[in-house]
Structure formats: structure tokens, C-alpha cells
Protein backbone atom coordinates (compact mmCIF):
# COMPACT_ATOMS: atom_id res chain seq x y z
CA UNK A 1 292.46 209.36 205.06
CA UNK A 2 291.37 207.09 208.22
CA UNK A 3 288.72 204.50 208.51
CA UNK A 4 289.56 201.86 206.59
CA UNK A 5 291.45 203.23 204.12
CA UNK A 6 294.53 200.95 203.55
CA UNK A 7 292.02 198.26 203.34
CA UNK A 8 289.97 200.60 200.70
CA UNK A 9 293.53 201.88 198.84
CA UNK A 10 294.40 197.54 198.82
CA UNK A 11 291.36 196.86 196.81
CA UNK A 12 291.49 198.95 193.84
CA UNK A 13 294.56 198.18 193.30
CA UNK A 14 294.34 194.53 193.60
CA UNK A 15 290.77 195.54 191.23
CA UNK A 16 292.88 196.95 188.59
CA UNK A 17 295.25 194.11 188.29
CA UNK A 18 292.15 191.57 187.80
CA UNK A 19 291.07 193.60 185.56
CA UNK A 20 293.72 194.22 183.42
CA UNK A 21 295.67 191.12 183.69
CA UNK A 22 292.31 189.11 182.44
CA UNK A 23 291.62 191.66 179.30
CA UNK A 24 295.35 191.81 178.89
CA UNK A 25 294.94 187.84 178.25
CA UNK A 26 291.95 187.84 176.05
CA UNK A 27 293.34 190.87 173.91
CA UNK A 28 297.48 188.88 173.65
CA UNK A 29 298.83 191.77 175.03
CA UNK A 30 300.31 193.08 178.81
CA UNK A 31 298.65 196.21 179.65
CA UNK A 32 301.06 199.43 179.33
CA UNK A 33 302.04 200.65 183.25
CA UNK A 34 302.09 203.48 183.86
CA UNK A 35 302.93 205.03 187.02
CA UNK A 36 302.45 208.82 188.06
CA UNK A 37 303.14 211.07 191.07
CA UNK A 38 302.13 214.65 191.05
CA UNK A 39 305.19 217.18 191.93
CA UNK A 40 305.95 219.28 194.87
CA UNK A 41 303.66 222.59 194.66
CA UNK A 42 300.89 221.65 192.76
CA UNK A 43 297.36 222.07 193.60
CA UNK A 44 296.99 218.50 193.52
CA UNK A 45 299.05 216.06 195.15
CA UNK A 46 298.85 212.42 195.13
CA UNK A 47 300.00 209.30 192.96
CA UNK A 48 298.87 206.61 190.71
CA UNK A 49 298.74 204.11 188.40
CA UNK A 50 297.57 204.00 184.39
CA UNK A 51 297.67 200.96 182.74
CA UNK A 52 296.95 201.35 179.31
CA UNK A 53 296.62 199.21 175.85
CA UNK A 54 295.90 200.49 172.30
CA UNK A 55 295.86 199.24 168.34
CA UNK A 56 294.82 195.55 169.65
CA UNK A 57 293.30 192.56 168.37
CA UNK A 58 290.07 192.68 170.49
CA UNK A 59 290.71 196.38 171.74
CA UNK A 60 291.23 199.27 169.62
CA UNK A 61 292.05 201.19 173.31
CA UNK A 62 290.55 200.21 176.98
CA UNK A 63 292.68 202.21 179.67
CA UNK A 64 292.19 201.08 183.60
CA UNK A 65 293.24 204.19 185.99
CA UNK A 66 293.99 204.13 190.15
CA UNK A 67 295.07 207.27 191.40
CA UNK A 68 294.86 208.26 195.21
CA UNK A 69 294.47 212.11 195.65
CA UNK A 70 294.70 215.26 198.18
CA UNK A 71 293.68 218.69 197.84
CA UNK A 72 293.40 221.77 199.49
CA UNK A 73 289.76 222.23 197.83
CA UNK A 74 287.13 220.13 196.85
CA UNK A 75 285.78 221.43 193.47
CA UNK A 76 282.47 222.30 192.72
CA UNK A 77 281.32 219.48 190.70
CA UNK A 78 282.07 217.50 193.92
CA UNK A 79 279.93 220.09 195.99
CA UNK A 80 276.98 220.24 193.59
CA UNK A 81 274.43 218.09 196.48
CA UNK A 82 276.77 218.91 199.17
CA UNK A 83 277.05 222.88 199.12
CA UNK A 84 277.63 222.61 203.10
CA UNK A 85 281.27 221.53 202.39
CA UNK A 86 282.09 223.81 199.97
CA UNK A 87 285.70 224.75 200.77
CA UNK A 88 287.22 221.29 202.48
CA UNK A 89 290.62 219.37 202.39
CA UNK A 90 289.37 216.27 199.99
CA UNK A 91 291.15 213.33 200.14
CA UNK A 92 289.89 210.30 197.28
CA UNK A 93 291.14 207.65 195.47
CA UNK A 94 289.58 205.67 192.63
CA UNK A 95 289.49 203.38 189.91
CA UNK A 96 288.23 203.76 186.46
CA UNK A 97 288.29 202.08 183.27
CA UNK A 98 286.30 202.63 180.18
CA UNK A 99 287.76 199.85 177.07
CA UNK A 100 286.53 200.51 173.88
CA UNK A 101 287.00 197.03 171.89
CA UNK A 102 287.96 197.71 168.37
CA UNK A 103 284.75 195.33 166.39
CA UNK A 104 281.64 197.66 166.39
CA UNK A 105 279.39 194.54 167.28
CA UNK A 106 281.63 194.40 170.64
CA UNK A 107 280.38 197.45 173.22
CA UNK A 108 281.52 199.61 174.62
CA UNK A 109 281.92 199.58 178.95
CA UNK A 110 282.47 202.49 181.52
CA UNK A 111 283.07 200.87 185.52
CA UNK A 112 284.26 203.38 188.89
CA UNK A 113 285.04 202.61 192.82
CA UNK A 114 285.74 205.87 194.51
CA UNK A 115 285.72 206.89 197.65
CA UNK A 116 286.12 210.87 199.02
CA UNK A 117 286.51 211.98 202.25
CA UNK A 118 286.01 215.81 202.72
CA UNK A 119 287.49 217.44 205.59
CA UNK A 120 285.05 220.13 206.50
CA UNK A 121 286.69 223.38 208.58
CA UNK A 122 284.38 222.26 211.92
CA UNK A 123 282.66 218.85 212.29
CA UNK A 124 284.04 215.90 211.53
CA UNK A 125 285.56 214.31 208.07
CA UNK A 126 282.54 212.93 205.35
CA UNK A 127 283.18 209.94 203.92
CA UNK A 128 281.49 209.00 200.41
CA UNK A 129 281.42 206.20 198.14
CA UNK A 130 280.08 206.25 194.54
CA UNK A 131 280.33 204.29 191.39
CA UNK A 132 278.84 201.85 188.50
CA UNK A 133 278.81 200.80 185.53
CA UNK A 134 277.20 200.99 182.78
CA UNK A 135 277.08 199.29 178.56
CA UNK A 136 276.83 201.67 175.13
CA UNK A 137 276.48 198.62 172.36
CA UNK A 138 277.06 200.39 168.89
CA UNK A 139 274.40 197.28 167.48
CA UNK A 140 271.75 195.94 169.89
CA UNK A 141 271.38 192.99 171.12
CA UNK A 142 268.56 192.40 173.71
CA UNK A 143 270.79 188.99 175.21
CA UNK A 144 273.18 191.43 176.07
CA UNK A 145 271.55 193.83 177.81
CA UNK A 146 269.98 191.76 179.88
CA UNK A 147 273.16 189.82 180.98
CA UNK A 148 274.34 193.19 182.14
CA UNK A 149 271.69 193.99 183.87
CA UNK A 150 271.45 191.06 185.86
CA UNK A 151 274.56 190.62 186.89
CA UNK A 152 274.43 194.54 187.89
CA UNK A 153 271.19 193.98 189.81
CA UNK A 154 273.12 190.60 191.85
CA UNK A 155 275.51 192.55 193.26
CA UNK A 156 273.24 194.61 194.73
CA UNK A 157 270.95 191.97 196.22
CA UNK A 158 272.77 191.32 199.37
CA UNK A 159 272.41 195.39 200.39
CA UNK A 160 268.82 195.16 199.61
CA UNK A 161 266.22 194.79 197.20
CA UNK A 162 265.91 198.77 196.44
CA UNK A 163 269.16 198.95 196.26
CA UNK A 164 268.91 198.31 191.71
CA UNK A 165 265.90 199.62 190.89
CA UNK A 166 267.30 203.17 193.00
CA UNK A 167 270.87 202.69 190.95
CA UNK A 168 269.17 202.04 188.35
CA UNK A 169 267.38 204.69 187.42
CA UNK A 170 269.79 206.86 188.72
CA UNK A 171 272.33 205.76 185.88
CA UNK A 172 269.42 205.83 183.15
CA UNK A 173 269.10 209.85 183.96
CA UNK A 174 272.61 210.31 184.49
CA UNK A 175 274.21 208.80 180.85
CA UNK A 176 272.26 210.64 179.17
CA UNK A 177 272.38 213.15 176.42
CA UNK A 178 270.29 216.27 177.70
CA UNK A 179 271.66 218.39 174.74
CA UNK A 180 270.16 215.31 172.43
CA UNK A 181 268.03 214.53 174.81
CA UNK A 182 269.16 210.78 173.99
CA UNK A 183 270.62 208.01 176.31
CA UNK A 184 274.36 207.10 176.57
CA UNK A 185 273.50 203.27 175.91
CA UNK A 186 271.75 200.82 177.61
CA UNK A 187 272.36 201.82 181.00
CA UNK A 188 273.78 199.94 184.18
CA UNK A 189 273.62 200.85 188.34
CA UNK A 190 275.39 204.40 189.06
CA UNK A 191 275.43 205.85 192.01
CA UNK A 192 277.33 208.77 193.96
CA UNK A 193 277.66 210.77 198.13
CA UNK A 194 277.03 207.22 199.45
CA UNK A 195 276.86 206.53 202.91
CA UNK A 196 274.29 204.48 204.07
CA UNK A 197 274.73 202.04 206.95
CA UNK A 198 278.43 203.41 207.99
CA UNK A 199 281.88 203.13 206.21
CA UNK A 200 282.06 199.42 206.09
CA UNK A 201 278.69 198.74 204.43
CA UNK A 202 279.06 201.28 201.83
CA UNK A 203 282.35 200.68 201.38
CA UNK A 204 280.82 196.87 201.15
CA UNK A 205 278.55 197.57 198.48
CA UNK A 206 281.18 199.18 196.46
CA UNK A 207 283.18 196.74 197.14
CA UNK A 208 280.20 193.71 195.32
CA UNK A 209 280.03 196.12 192.43
CA UNK A 210 283.54 196.59 191.29
CA UNK A 211 283.80 192.62 191.35
CA UNK A 212 281.64 192.52 189.55
CA UNK A 213 282.79 193.41 186.43
CA UNK A 214 284.45 191.02 184.44
CA UNK A 215 281.29 188.97 185.16
CA UNK A 216 279.28 191.55 183.66
CA UNK A 217 281.23 192.16 180.96
CA UNK A 218 283.46 189.90 179.76
CA UNK A 219 280.96 187.04 178.46
CA UNK A 220 279.31 189.44 175.55
CA UNK A 221 282.81 190.44 174.81
CA UNK A 222 283.67 187.50 174.06
CA UNK A 223 280.04 186.96 172.29
CA UNK A 224 280.70 189.22 169.65
CA UNK A 225 284.57 190.51 169.34
CA UNK A 226 284.99 188.03 165.68
CA UNK A 227 281.84 188.86 164.70
CA UNK A 228 282.25 189.43 161.22
CA UNK A 229 281.63 193.29 159.79
CA UNK A 230 282.77 195.92 157.57
CA UNK A 231 282.71 199.69 156.26
CA UNK A 232 279.12 200.25 157.24
CA UNK A 233 279.36 198.90 160.66
CA UNK A 234 282.90 200.58 161.68
CA UNK A 235 281.20 203.14 159.89
CA UNK A 236 278.30 203.72 162.34
CA UNK A 237 280.73 202.60 165.69
CA UNK A 238 282.53 205.32 164.89
CA UNK A 239 279.83 207.93 164.25
CA UNK A 240 278.38 206.02 167.71
CA UNK A 241 281.98 206.86 169.57
CA UNK A 242 281.71 210.95 168.97
CA UNK A 243 278.25 210.73 171.08
CA UNK A 244 280.43 209.00 174.16
CA UNK A 245 283.10 211.79 173.49
CA UNK A 246 280.16 214.78 173.99
CA UNK A 247 279.25 213.22 177.22
CA UNK A 248 282.47 212.95 178.69
CA UNK A 249 283.53 216.31 178.18
CA UNK A 250 279.92 218.11 178.36
CA UNK A 251 278.28 216.60 181.34
CA UNK A 252 280.51 214.06 182.92
CA UNK A 253 281.86 215.13 186.27
CA UNK A 254 284.30 212.32 187.40
CA UNK A 255 286.19 214.46 184.43
CA UNK A 256 285.10 217.84 185.42
CA UNK A 257 286.16 216.64 188.64
CA UNK A 258 289.22 216.17 187.47
CA UNK A 259 290.02 218.87 185.47
CA UNK A 260 289.34 221.43 187.99
CA UNK A 261 291.06 219.84 191.31
CA UNK A 262 294.09 220.44 189.33
CA UNK A 263 294.75 216.35 188.46
CA UNK A 264 296.27 214.68 185.18
CA UNK A 265 294.75 215.31 182.39
CA UNK A 266 296.31 212.52 180.48
CA UNK A 267 295.23 209.99 183.10
CA UNK A 268 291.26 211.89 183.54
CA UNK A 269 291.29 211.36 178.81
CA UNK A 270 291.64 207.83 179.10
CA UNK A 271 288.33 207.49 178.21
CA UNK A 272 288.98 208.96 174.39
CA UNK A 273 287.76 206.26 171.40
CA UNK A 274 291.39 206.14 169.44
CA UNK A 275 289.45 207.31 166.61
CA UNK A 276 285.96 209.31 166.17
CA UNK A 277 284.03 210.95 163.91
CA UNK A 278 280.61 213.12 163.44
CA UNK A 279 278.35 214.06 161.50
CA UNK A 280 276.51 216.62 160.28
CA UNK A 281 272.41 215.02 160.36
CA UNK A 282 273.43 212.15 159.84
CA UNK A 283 269.80 209.38 160.24
CA UNK A 284 269.77 206.20 160.11
CA UNK A 285 268.37 204.33 157.42
CA UNK A 286 264.46 202.77 158.38
CA UNK A 287 264.53 199.54 159.43
CA UNK A 288 268.17 199.03 160.09
CA UNK A 289 269.62 197.18 162.22
CA UNK A 290 271.63 200.94 163.26
CA UNK A 291 267.95 202.70 163.22
CA UNK A 292 267.16 199.18 166.02
CA UNK A 293 269.99 200.96 168.35
CA UNK A 294 268.12 203.94 168.85
CA UNK A 295 264.85 202.79 169.11
CA UNK A 296 265.13 199.77 171.05
CA UNK A 297 268.47 200.33 172.87
CA UNK A 298 268.89 204.16 173.52
CA UNK A 299 266.37 203.99 175.42
CA UNK A 300 264.75 203.31 179.31
CA UNK A 301 264.30 200.18 179.70
CA UNK A 302 263.19 197.44 182.76
CA UNK A 303 266.19 194.83 181.42
CA UNK A 304 265.53 192.85 183.84
């Protein structure tokens, strides 16, 4: 990948290192490093590093993966908004993470930043960036949602006053379980196919979003990770994790891109929680904290 790719790759690897080392200190254990490389002859070529920890006192499962891959043909998930690039070869690199804390009062978080370069059969290479972060609580706290959205907004302010409201709306629309008409969480920011202002501007904005992750999430995690809980809260956490699985498998373009392009399944599916449950027709008791999650937090709201 030309046009500054070395800088993108170096920043992505440093971002992965910073996040996993900081969160590993909080959990009291190092992330396991699994470096991988696609075998010769496979459709998709490239390499990556999956960093993961499981079974810790703070994180029941936390995965943060870097990948840099090349393929002969963009998968359908990457060209649904760019049909003119159908059939193009491509190169993609990015960092994606999902952290599932053990404590039900600590929210699950997702963050992704990526750069893609398409090589159409005719014309010049096309670059674009994508990414964002979103928060999925099991028990809602207004101060947590406000803090998370405020950090997201600050990361975008240098790039125009339109970016936060635009990407916040995009996040609300994207992280929605349409088969249930239900938001996945309290949202955050999301953008894709972004190349406004040229390569350098788009990369700078993506870099600002990725660098804001620790400030957005860690204060919330530290507030909630030691909150006392019982079987009721644990049961509701596992039930709501089922919604997370549904979204990632049914709707998530990143998951579809990885699987459709021949990516490494173990790394693509690191977002899955270690334990989850489904219950047919379950309804929270009226007036309960569980019911409040649906009425106050799994709705589209202006948090800042």
C-alpha cells in the first residue's frame, strides 16, 4: 500500500501495543500474542497479530487484533456502497478490538480503525478509511454514556463541527439490530468509506479516533469493574451478550468482509463473548434496572 502506508501500519501496531499493555496492567496479566501469516496458495495473503486475554479478574475476554492483508477481489461487503469497484484487487490493514468485562456493571466496548486500498482494473488506486467506537452497557449509567460520547466528540472536533453529529447518527443507524428494532447499546461514532480532504486528512482523523479510545473507555471501566453483583445481574449480562452475538454474525460488515474474503476465522471471531445465553420471550420486570436499560439507554439519544 503506497501513499503513506508505512506510517499507517506503524501507527496501527503502536496503537495495538499501547491499548493491550495498558489494559493488561489493569487486568494484572499480559495479553497473549498470536502472530499469524496466511499460507501460500490461499486466496487472501498477509499477516497479523492477535492479542487476547481470557479468564482474568477484570476482563472475561478481551481481544485486540491487527491485520494487513491483500486479496485479488473485493468481497461484496466492501463494494455494496461502491459498485464501481466490484472485482478490484485490494489491500487492507486495521486494528479491531472488543473487550468483554467480567462485571455486569462494566460495559462491553468495541473499537475499530482501518485503511483500505482498492486497485480497479482501470484508473488510479482508491484509498479510504473507516472506524469508530461504541459502548454496550448491560446496566445503564448516564455519566458513562456522556463521558464516552464527549471523548468521541473531542476526537473529531479538529476535523469539522459536522463530524461528531454525522458519525454519531451513522453509529446509531449502523449498530442497530434491525430484526429486533433495537439498538445494540448507547452508540458512539462510526464512519466508513472516508477519504474527505485527501489521504493525509482522512488518516489524521482516523488516528485521532483511535488515540482517543483509552480516554473514552478506561474511566468507565475503573468506575464499574469492582461493583458488587449477584446471579441476577450475571444472568442478565449473559442474556444481553446474546444480542451482541446476533449483531456481529447477522449485520456486521467487518465480520462479513473478513469471512467473505477468506480471512482468519479465529481472529475475526475474537469479538465473541466467552459465555452467553438466550431465553425465549424474556421480558424484564417493569420498573427494574434491567427494564431501564431498554427505555433509557437502548434508544437513540443526544448524550452531549
